[in-house]
PDB file of C-alpha atoms and ligand atoms in Angstrom:
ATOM      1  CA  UNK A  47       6.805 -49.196  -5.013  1.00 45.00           C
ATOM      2  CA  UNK A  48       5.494 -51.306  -8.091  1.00 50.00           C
ATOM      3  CA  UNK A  49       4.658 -50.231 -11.868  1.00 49.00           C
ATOM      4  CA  UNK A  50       1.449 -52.387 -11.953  1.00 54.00           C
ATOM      5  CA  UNK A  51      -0.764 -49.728 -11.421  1.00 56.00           C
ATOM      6  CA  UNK A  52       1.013 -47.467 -13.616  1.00 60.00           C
ATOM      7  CA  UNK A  53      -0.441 -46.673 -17.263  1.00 65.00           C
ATOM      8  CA  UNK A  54       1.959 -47.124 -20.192  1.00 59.00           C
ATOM      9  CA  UNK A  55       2.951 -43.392 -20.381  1.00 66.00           C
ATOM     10  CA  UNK A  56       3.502 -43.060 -16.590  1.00 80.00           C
ATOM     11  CA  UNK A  57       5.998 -46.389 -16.056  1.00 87.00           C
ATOM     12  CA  UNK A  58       9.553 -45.679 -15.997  1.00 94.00           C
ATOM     13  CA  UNK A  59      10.187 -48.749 -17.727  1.00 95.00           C
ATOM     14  CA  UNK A  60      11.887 -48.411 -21.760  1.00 95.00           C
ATOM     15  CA  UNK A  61      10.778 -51.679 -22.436  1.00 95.00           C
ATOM     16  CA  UNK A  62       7.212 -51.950 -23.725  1.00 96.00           C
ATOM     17  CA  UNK A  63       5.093 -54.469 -21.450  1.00 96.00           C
ATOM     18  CA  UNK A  64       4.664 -57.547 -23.818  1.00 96.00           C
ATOM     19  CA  UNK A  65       8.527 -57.869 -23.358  1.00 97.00           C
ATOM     20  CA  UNK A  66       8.414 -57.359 -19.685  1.00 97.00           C
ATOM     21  CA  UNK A  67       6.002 -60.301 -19.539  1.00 96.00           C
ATOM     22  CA  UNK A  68       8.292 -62.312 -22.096  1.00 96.00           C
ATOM     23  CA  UNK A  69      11.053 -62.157 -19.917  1.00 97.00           C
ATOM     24  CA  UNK A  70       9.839 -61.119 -16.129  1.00 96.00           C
ATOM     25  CA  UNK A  71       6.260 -60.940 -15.174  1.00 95.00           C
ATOM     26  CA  UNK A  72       4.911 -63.787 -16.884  1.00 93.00           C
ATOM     27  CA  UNK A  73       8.054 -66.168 -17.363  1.00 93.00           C
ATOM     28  CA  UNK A  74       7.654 -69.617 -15.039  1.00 92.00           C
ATOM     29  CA  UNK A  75      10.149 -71.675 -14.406  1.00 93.00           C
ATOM     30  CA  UNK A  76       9.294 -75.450 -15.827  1.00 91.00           C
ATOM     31  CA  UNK A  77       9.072 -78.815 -15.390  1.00 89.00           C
ATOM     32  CA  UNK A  78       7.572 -80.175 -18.489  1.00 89.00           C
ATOM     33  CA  UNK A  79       8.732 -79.499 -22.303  1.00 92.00           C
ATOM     34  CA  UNK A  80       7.220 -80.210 -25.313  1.00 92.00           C
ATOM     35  CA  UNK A  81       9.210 -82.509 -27.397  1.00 91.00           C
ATOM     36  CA  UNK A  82      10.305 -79.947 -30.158  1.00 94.00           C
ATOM     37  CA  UNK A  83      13.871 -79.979 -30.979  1.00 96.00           C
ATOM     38  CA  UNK A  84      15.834 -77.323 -29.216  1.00 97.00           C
ATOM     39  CA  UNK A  85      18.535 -76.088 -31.793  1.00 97.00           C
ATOM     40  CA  UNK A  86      22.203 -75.361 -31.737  1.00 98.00           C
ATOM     41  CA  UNK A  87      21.431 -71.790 -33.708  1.00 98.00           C
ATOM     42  CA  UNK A  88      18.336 -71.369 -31.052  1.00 98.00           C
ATOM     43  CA  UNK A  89      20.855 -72.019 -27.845  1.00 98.00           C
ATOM     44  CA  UNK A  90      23.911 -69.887 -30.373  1.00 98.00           C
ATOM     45  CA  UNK A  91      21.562 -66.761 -30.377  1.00 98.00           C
ATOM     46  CA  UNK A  92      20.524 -66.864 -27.265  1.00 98.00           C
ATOM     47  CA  UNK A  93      24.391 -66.844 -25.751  1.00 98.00           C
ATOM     48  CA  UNK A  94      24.821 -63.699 -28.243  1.00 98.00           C
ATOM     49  CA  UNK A  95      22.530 -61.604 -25.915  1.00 98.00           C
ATOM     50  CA  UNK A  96      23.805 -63.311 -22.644  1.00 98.00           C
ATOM     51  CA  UNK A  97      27.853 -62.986 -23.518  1.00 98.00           C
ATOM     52  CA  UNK A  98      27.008 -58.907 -22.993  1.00 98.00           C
ATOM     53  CA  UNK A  99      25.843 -59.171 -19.526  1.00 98.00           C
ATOM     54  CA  UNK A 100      28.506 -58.130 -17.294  1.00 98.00           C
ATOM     55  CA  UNK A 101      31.047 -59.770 -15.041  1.00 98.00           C
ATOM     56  CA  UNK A 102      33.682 -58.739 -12.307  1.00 98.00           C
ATOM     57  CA  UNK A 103      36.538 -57.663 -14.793  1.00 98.00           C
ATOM     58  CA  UNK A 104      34.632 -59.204 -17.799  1.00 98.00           C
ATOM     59  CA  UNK A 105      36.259 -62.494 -16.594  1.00 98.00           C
ATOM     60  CA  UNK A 106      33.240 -64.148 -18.086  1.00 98.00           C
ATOM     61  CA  UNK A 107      33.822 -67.874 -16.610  1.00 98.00           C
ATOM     62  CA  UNK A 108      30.153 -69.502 -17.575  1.00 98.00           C
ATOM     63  CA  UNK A 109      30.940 -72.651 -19.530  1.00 98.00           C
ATOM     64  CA  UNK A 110      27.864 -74.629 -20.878  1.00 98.00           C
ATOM     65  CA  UNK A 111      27.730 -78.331 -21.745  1.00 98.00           C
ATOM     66  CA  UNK A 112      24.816 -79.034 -24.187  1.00 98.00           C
ATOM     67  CA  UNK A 113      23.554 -82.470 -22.999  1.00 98.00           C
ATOM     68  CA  UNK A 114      21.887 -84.043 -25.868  1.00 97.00           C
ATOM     69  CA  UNK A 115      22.564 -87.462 -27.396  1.00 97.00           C
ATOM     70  CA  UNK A 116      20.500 -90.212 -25.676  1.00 96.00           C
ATOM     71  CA  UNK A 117      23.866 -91.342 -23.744  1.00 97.00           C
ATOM     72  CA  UNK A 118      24.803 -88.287 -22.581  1.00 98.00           C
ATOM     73  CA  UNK A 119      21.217 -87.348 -20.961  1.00 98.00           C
ATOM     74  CA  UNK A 120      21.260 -91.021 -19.524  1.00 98.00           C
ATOM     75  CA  UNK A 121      24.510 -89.862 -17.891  1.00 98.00           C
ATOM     76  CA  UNK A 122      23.288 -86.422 -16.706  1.00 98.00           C
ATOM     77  CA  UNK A 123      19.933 -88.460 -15.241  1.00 98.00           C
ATOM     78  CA  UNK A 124      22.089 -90.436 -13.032  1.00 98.00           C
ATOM     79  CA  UNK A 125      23.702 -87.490 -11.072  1.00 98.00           C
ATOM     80  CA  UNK A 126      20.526 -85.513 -10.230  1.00 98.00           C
ATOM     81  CA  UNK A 127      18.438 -85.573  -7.189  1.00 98.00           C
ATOM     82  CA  UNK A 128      15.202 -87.770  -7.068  1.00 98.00           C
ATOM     83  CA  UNK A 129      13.135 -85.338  -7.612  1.00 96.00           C
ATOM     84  CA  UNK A 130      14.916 -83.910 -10.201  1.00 97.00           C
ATOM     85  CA  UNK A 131      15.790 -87.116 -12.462  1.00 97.00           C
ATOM     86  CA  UNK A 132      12.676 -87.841 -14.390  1.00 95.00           C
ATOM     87  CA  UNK A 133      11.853 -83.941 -15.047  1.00 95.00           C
ATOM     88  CA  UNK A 134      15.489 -84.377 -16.957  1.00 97.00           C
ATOM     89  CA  UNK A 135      14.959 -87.659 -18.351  1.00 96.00           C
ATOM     90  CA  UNK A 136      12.036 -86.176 -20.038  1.00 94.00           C
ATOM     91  CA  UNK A 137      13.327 -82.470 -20.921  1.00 96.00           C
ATOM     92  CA  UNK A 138      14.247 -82.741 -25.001  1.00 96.00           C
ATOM     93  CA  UNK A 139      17.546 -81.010 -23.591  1.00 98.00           C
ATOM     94  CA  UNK A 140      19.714 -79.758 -20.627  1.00 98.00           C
ATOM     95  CA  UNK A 141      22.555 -77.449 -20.178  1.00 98.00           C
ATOM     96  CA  UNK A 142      24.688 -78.617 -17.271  1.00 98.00           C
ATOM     97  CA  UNK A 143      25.957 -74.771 -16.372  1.00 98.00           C
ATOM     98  CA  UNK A 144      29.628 -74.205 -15.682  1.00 98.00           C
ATOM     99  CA  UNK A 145      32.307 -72.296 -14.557  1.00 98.00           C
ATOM    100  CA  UNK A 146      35.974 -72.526 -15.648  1.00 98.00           C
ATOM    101  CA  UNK A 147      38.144 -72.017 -12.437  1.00 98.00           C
ATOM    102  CA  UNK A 148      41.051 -71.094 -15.510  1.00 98.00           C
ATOM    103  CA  UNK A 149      39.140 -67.712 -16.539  1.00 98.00           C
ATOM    104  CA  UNK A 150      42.725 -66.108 -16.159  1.00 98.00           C
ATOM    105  CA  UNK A 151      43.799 -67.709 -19.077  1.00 97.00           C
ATOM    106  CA  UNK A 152      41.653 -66.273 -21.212  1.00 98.00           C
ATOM    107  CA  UNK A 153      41.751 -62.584 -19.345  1.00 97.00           C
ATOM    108  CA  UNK A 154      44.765 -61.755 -21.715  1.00 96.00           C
ATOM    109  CA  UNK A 155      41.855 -61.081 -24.646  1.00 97.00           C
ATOM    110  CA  UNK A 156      38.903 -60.357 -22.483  1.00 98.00           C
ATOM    111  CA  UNK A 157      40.754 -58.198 -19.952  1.00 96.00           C
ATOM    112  CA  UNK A 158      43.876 -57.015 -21.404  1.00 96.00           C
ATOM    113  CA  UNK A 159      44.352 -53.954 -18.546  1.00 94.00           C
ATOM    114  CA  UNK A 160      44.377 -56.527 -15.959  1.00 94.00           C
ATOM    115  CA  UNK A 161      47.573 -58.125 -16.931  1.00 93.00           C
ATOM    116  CA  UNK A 162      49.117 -57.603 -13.082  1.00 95.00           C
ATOM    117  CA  UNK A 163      45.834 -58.685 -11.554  1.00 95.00           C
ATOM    118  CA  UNK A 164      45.731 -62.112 -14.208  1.00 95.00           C
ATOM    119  CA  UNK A 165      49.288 -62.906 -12.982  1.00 96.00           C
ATOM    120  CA  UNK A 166      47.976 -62.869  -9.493  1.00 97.00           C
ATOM    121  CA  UNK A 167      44.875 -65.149 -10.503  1.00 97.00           C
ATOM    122  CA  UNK A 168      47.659 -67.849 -11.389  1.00 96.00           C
ATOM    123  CA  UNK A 169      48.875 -68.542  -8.500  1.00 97.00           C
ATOM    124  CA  UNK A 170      45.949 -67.846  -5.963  1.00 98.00           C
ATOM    125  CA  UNK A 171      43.273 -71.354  -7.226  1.00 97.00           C
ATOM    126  CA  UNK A 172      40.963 -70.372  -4.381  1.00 98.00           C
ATOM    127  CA  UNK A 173      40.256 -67.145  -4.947  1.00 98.00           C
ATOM    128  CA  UNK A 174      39.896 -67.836  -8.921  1.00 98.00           C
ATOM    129  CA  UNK A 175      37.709 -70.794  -7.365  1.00 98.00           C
ATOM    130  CA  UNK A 176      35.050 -68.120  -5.873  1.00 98.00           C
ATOM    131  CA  UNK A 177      35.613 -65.718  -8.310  1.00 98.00           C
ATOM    132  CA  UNK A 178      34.448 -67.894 -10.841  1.00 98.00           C
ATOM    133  CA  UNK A 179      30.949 -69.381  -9.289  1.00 98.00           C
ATOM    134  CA  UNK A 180      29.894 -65.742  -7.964  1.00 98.00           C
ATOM    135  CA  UNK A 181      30.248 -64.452 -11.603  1.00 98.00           C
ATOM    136  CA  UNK A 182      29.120 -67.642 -13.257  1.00 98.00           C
ATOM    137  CA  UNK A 183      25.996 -67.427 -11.178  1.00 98.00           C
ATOM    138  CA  UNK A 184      25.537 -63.972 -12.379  1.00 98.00           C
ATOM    139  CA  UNK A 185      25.838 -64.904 -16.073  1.00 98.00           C
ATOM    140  CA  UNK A 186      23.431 -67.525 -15.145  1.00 98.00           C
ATOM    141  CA  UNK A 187      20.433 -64.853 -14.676  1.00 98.00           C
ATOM    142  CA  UNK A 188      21.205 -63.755 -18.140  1.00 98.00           C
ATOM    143  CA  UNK A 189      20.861 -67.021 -19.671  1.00 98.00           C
ATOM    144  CA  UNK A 190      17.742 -67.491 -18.079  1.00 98.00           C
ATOM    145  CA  UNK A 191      16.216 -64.443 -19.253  1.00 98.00           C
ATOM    146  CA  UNK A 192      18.475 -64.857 -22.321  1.00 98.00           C
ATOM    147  CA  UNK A 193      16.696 -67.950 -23.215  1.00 98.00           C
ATOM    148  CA  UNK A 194      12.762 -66.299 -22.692  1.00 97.00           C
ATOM    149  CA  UNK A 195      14.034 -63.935 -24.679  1.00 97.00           C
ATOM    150  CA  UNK A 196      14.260 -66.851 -27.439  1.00 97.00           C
ATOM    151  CA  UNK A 197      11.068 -67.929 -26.181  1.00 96.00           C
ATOM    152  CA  UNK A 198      12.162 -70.997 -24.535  1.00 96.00           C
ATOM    153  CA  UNK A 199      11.520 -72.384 -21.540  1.00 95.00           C
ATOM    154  CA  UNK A 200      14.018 -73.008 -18.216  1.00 97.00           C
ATOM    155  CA  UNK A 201      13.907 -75.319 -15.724  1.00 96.00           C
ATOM    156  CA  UNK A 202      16.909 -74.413 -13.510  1.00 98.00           C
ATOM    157  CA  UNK A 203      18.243 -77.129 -10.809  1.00 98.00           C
ATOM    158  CA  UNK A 204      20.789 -77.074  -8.373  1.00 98.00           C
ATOM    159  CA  UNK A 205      19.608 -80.639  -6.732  1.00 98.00           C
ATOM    160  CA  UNK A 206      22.282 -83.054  -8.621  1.00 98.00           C
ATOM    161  CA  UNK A 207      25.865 -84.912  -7.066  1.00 98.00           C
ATOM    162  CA  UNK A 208      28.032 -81.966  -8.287  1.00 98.00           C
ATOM    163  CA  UNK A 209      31.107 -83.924  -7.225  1.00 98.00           C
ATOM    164  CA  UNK A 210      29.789 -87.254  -9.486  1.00 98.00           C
ATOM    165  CA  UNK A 211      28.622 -84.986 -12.238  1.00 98.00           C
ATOM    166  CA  UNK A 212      31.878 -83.075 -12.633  1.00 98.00           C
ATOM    167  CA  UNK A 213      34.187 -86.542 -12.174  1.00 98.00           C
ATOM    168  CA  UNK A 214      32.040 -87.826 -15.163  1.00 98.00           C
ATOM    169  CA  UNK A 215      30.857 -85.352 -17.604  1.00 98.00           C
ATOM    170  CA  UNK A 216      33.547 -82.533 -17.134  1.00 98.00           C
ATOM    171  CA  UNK A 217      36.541 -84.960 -16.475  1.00 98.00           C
ATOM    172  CA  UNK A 218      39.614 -83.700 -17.129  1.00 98.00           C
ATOM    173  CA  UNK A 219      38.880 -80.706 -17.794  1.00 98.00           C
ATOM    174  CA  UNK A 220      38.964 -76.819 -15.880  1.00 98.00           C
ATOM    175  CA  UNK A 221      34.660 -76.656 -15.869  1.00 98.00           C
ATOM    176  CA  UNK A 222      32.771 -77.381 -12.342  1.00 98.00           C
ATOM    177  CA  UNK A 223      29.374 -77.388 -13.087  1.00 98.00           C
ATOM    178  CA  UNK A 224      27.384 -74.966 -11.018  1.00 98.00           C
ATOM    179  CA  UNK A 225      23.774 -75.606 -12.419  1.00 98.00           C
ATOM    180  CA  UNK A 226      21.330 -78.101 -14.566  1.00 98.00           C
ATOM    181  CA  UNK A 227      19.296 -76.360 -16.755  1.00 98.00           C
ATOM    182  CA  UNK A 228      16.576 -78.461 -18.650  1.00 98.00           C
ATOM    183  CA  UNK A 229      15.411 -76.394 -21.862  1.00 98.00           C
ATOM    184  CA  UNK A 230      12.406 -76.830 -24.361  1.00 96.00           C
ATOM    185  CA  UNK A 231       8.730 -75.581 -25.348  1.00 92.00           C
ATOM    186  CA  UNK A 232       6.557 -75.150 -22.937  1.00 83.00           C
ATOM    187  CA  UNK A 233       3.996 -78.335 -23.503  1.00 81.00           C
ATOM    188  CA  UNK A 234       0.865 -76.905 -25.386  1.00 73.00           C
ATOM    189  CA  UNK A 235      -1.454 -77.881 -22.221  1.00 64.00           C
ATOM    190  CA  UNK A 236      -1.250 -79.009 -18.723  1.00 54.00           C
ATOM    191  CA  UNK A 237      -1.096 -83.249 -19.231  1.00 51.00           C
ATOM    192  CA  UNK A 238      -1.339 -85.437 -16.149  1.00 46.00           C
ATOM    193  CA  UNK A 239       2.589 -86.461 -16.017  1.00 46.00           C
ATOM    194  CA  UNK A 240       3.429 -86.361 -12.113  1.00 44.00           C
ATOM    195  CA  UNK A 241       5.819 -83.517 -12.407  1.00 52.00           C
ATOM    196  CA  UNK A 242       3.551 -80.323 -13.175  1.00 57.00           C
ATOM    197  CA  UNK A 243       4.263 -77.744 -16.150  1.00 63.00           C
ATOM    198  CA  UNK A 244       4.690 -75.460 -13.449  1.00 68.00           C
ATOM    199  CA  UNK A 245       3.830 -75.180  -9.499  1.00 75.00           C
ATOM    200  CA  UNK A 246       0.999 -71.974  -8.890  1.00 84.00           C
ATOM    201  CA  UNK A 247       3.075 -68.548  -8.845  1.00 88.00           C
ATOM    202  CA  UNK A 248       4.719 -67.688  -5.605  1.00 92.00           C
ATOM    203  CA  UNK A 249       4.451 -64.377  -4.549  1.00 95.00           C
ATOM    204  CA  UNK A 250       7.810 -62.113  -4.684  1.00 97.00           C
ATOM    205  CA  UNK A 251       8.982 -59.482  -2.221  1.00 98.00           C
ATOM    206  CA  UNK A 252       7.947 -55.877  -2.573  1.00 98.00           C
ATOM    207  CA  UNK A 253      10.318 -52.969  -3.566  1.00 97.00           C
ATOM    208  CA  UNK A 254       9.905 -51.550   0.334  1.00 98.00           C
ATOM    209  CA  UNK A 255      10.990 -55.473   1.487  1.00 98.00           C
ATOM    210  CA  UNK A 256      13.756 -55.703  -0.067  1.00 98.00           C
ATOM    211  CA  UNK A 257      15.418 -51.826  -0.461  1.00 98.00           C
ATOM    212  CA  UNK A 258      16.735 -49.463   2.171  1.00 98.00           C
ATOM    213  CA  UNK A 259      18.171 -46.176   1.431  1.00 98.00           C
ATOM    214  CA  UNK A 260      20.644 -44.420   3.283  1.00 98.00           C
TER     215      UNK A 260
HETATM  216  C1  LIG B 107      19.538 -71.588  -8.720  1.00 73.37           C
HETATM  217  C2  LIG B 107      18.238 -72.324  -8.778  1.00 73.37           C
HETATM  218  C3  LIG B 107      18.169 -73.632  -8.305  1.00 73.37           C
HETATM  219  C4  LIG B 107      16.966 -74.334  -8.364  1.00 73.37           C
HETATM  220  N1  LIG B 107      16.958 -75.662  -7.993  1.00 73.37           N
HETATM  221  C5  LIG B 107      15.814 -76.388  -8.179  1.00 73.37           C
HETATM  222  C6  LIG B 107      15.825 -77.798  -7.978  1.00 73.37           C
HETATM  223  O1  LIG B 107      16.854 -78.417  -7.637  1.00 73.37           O
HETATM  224  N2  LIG B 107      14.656 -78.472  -8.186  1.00 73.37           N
HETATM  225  C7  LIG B 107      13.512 -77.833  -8.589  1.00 73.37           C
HETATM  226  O2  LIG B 107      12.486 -78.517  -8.778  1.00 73.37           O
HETATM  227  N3  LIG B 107      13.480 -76.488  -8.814  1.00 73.37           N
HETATM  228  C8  LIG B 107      14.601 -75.762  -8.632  1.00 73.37           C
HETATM  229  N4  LIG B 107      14.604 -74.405  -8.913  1.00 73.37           N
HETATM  230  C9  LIG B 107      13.345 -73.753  -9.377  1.00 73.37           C
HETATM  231  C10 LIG B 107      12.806 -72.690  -8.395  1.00 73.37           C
HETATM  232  O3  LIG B 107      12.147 -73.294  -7.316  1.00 73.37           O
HETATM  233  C11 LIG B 107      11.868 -71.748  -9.174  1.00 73.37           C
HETATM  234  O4  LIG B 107      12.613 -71.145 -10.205  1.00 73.37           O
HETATM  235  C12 LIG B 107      11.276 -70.659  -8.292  1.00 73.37           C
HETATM  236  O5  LIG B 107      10.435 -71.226  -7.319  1.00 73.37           O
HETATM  237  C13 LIG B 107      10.485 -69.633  -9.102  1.00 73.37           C
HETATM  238  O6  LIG B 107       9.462 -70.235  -9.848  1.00 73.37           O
HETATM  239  P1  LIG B 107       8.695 -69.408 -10.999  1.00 73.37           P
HETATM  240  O7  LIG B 107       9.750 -68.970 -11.960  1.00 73.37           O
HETATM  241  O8  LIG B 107       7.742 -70.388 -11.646  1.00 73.37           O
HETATM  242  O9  LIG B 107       7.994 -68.273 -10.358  1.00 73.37           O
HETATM  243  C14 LIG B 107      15.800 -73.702  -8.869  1.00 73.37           C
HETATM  244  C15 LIG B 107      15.883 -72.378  -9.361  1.00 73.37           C
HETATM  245  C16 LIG B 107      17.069 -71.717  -9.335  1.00 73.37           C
HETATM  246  C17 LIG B 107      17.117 -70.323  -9.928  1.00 73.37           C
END
């Protein structure tokens, strides 16, 4: 089943279509920014929207590093795979994506009828360990679609040392970064750098794929 042959009044979408384009149909995952400034109040509104998406208990563990000085992108470069280094060398700014594996500490405020379940948490790291990367990956879609909602661009990565990245840029602290993120402006036009803006669409699966009913 798809909506693209339905007319306006006939889709069961709520959401009119320019904004399902924004943040689904026409949204591309890229490689190449322009090299406008991405701002602390851009990247502040778009975690307003994302901080409402929902997690297991409303543990909410995601944990972003903003990677933008010169020294600390030089530092992120030197962790990622090949083929991702110069894509983040060149991206005006990347969010290494995190989860803290202490989210109990902070279920006293966020989850405050889970007190028996917390207490359990604090002894049990492995389980907090999973916990924490299935629901940071979750909040993870939201700040992708958080940040096209802002109009920026994402260029998500999971090719980087996550081991040498954490020992270095997290050190010492509860965060194990789960994802790279480079964030900007889409570049006005295709240029000739090696790395394109984007690679052609891929198809998806359909509804009838992916769905059974029971
Ligand atoms: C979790 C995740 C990890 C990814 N890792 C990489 C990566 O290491 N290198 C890369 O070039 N692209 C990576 N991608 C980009 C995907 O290949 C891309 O989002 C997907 O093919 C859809 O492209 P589209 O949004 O342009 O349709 C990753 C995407 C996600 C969501």
């Amino acid at each position: 089943m798809t909506t693209d042959t339905l007319s306006p009044s006939e889709t069961p979408l709520l959401l009119d279509a320019q904004t399902a384009d924004l943040l689904f149909r026409e949204a591309r995952t890229v490689n190449t920014f322009s090299p406008d400034e991405i701002t602390d109040e851009q990247l502040a509104a778009v975690y307003d929207l994302v901080r409402w998406g929902p997690t297991a208990m409303n543990i909410s563990p995601l944990r972003v590093l903003v990677v933008r000085t010169p020294e600390g992108r030089e530092r992120l470069a030197a962790h990622m795979a090949d083929g991702n280094r110069a894509k983040t060398e060149r991206a005006p700014l990347s969010l290494v994506v995190a989860t803290d594996v202490d989210f109990h500490e902070h279920m006293g405020r966020l989850a405050p009828h889970m007190g028996a379940v917390a207490e359990g948490l604090a002894g049990a790291p492995e389980a907090r360990a999973a916990m924490a990367r299935d629901n940071a990956f979750l909040q993870v879609g939201y700040l992708i679609v958080g940040l096209r909602a802002a109009g920026l661009h994402a260029g998500p990565m999971g090719g980087f040392d996550a081991a040498a990245l954490d020992a270095d840029l997290l050190a010492g602290t509860s965060w194990r970064s789960v994802l790279v993120i480079n964030v900007g402006q889409a570049p006005a036009e295709h240029d000739d750098l090696q790395t394109p803006s984007t690679y052609p669409r891929q198809t998806r699966l359909d509804f009838a794929e992916v769905a059974r009913t029971v």
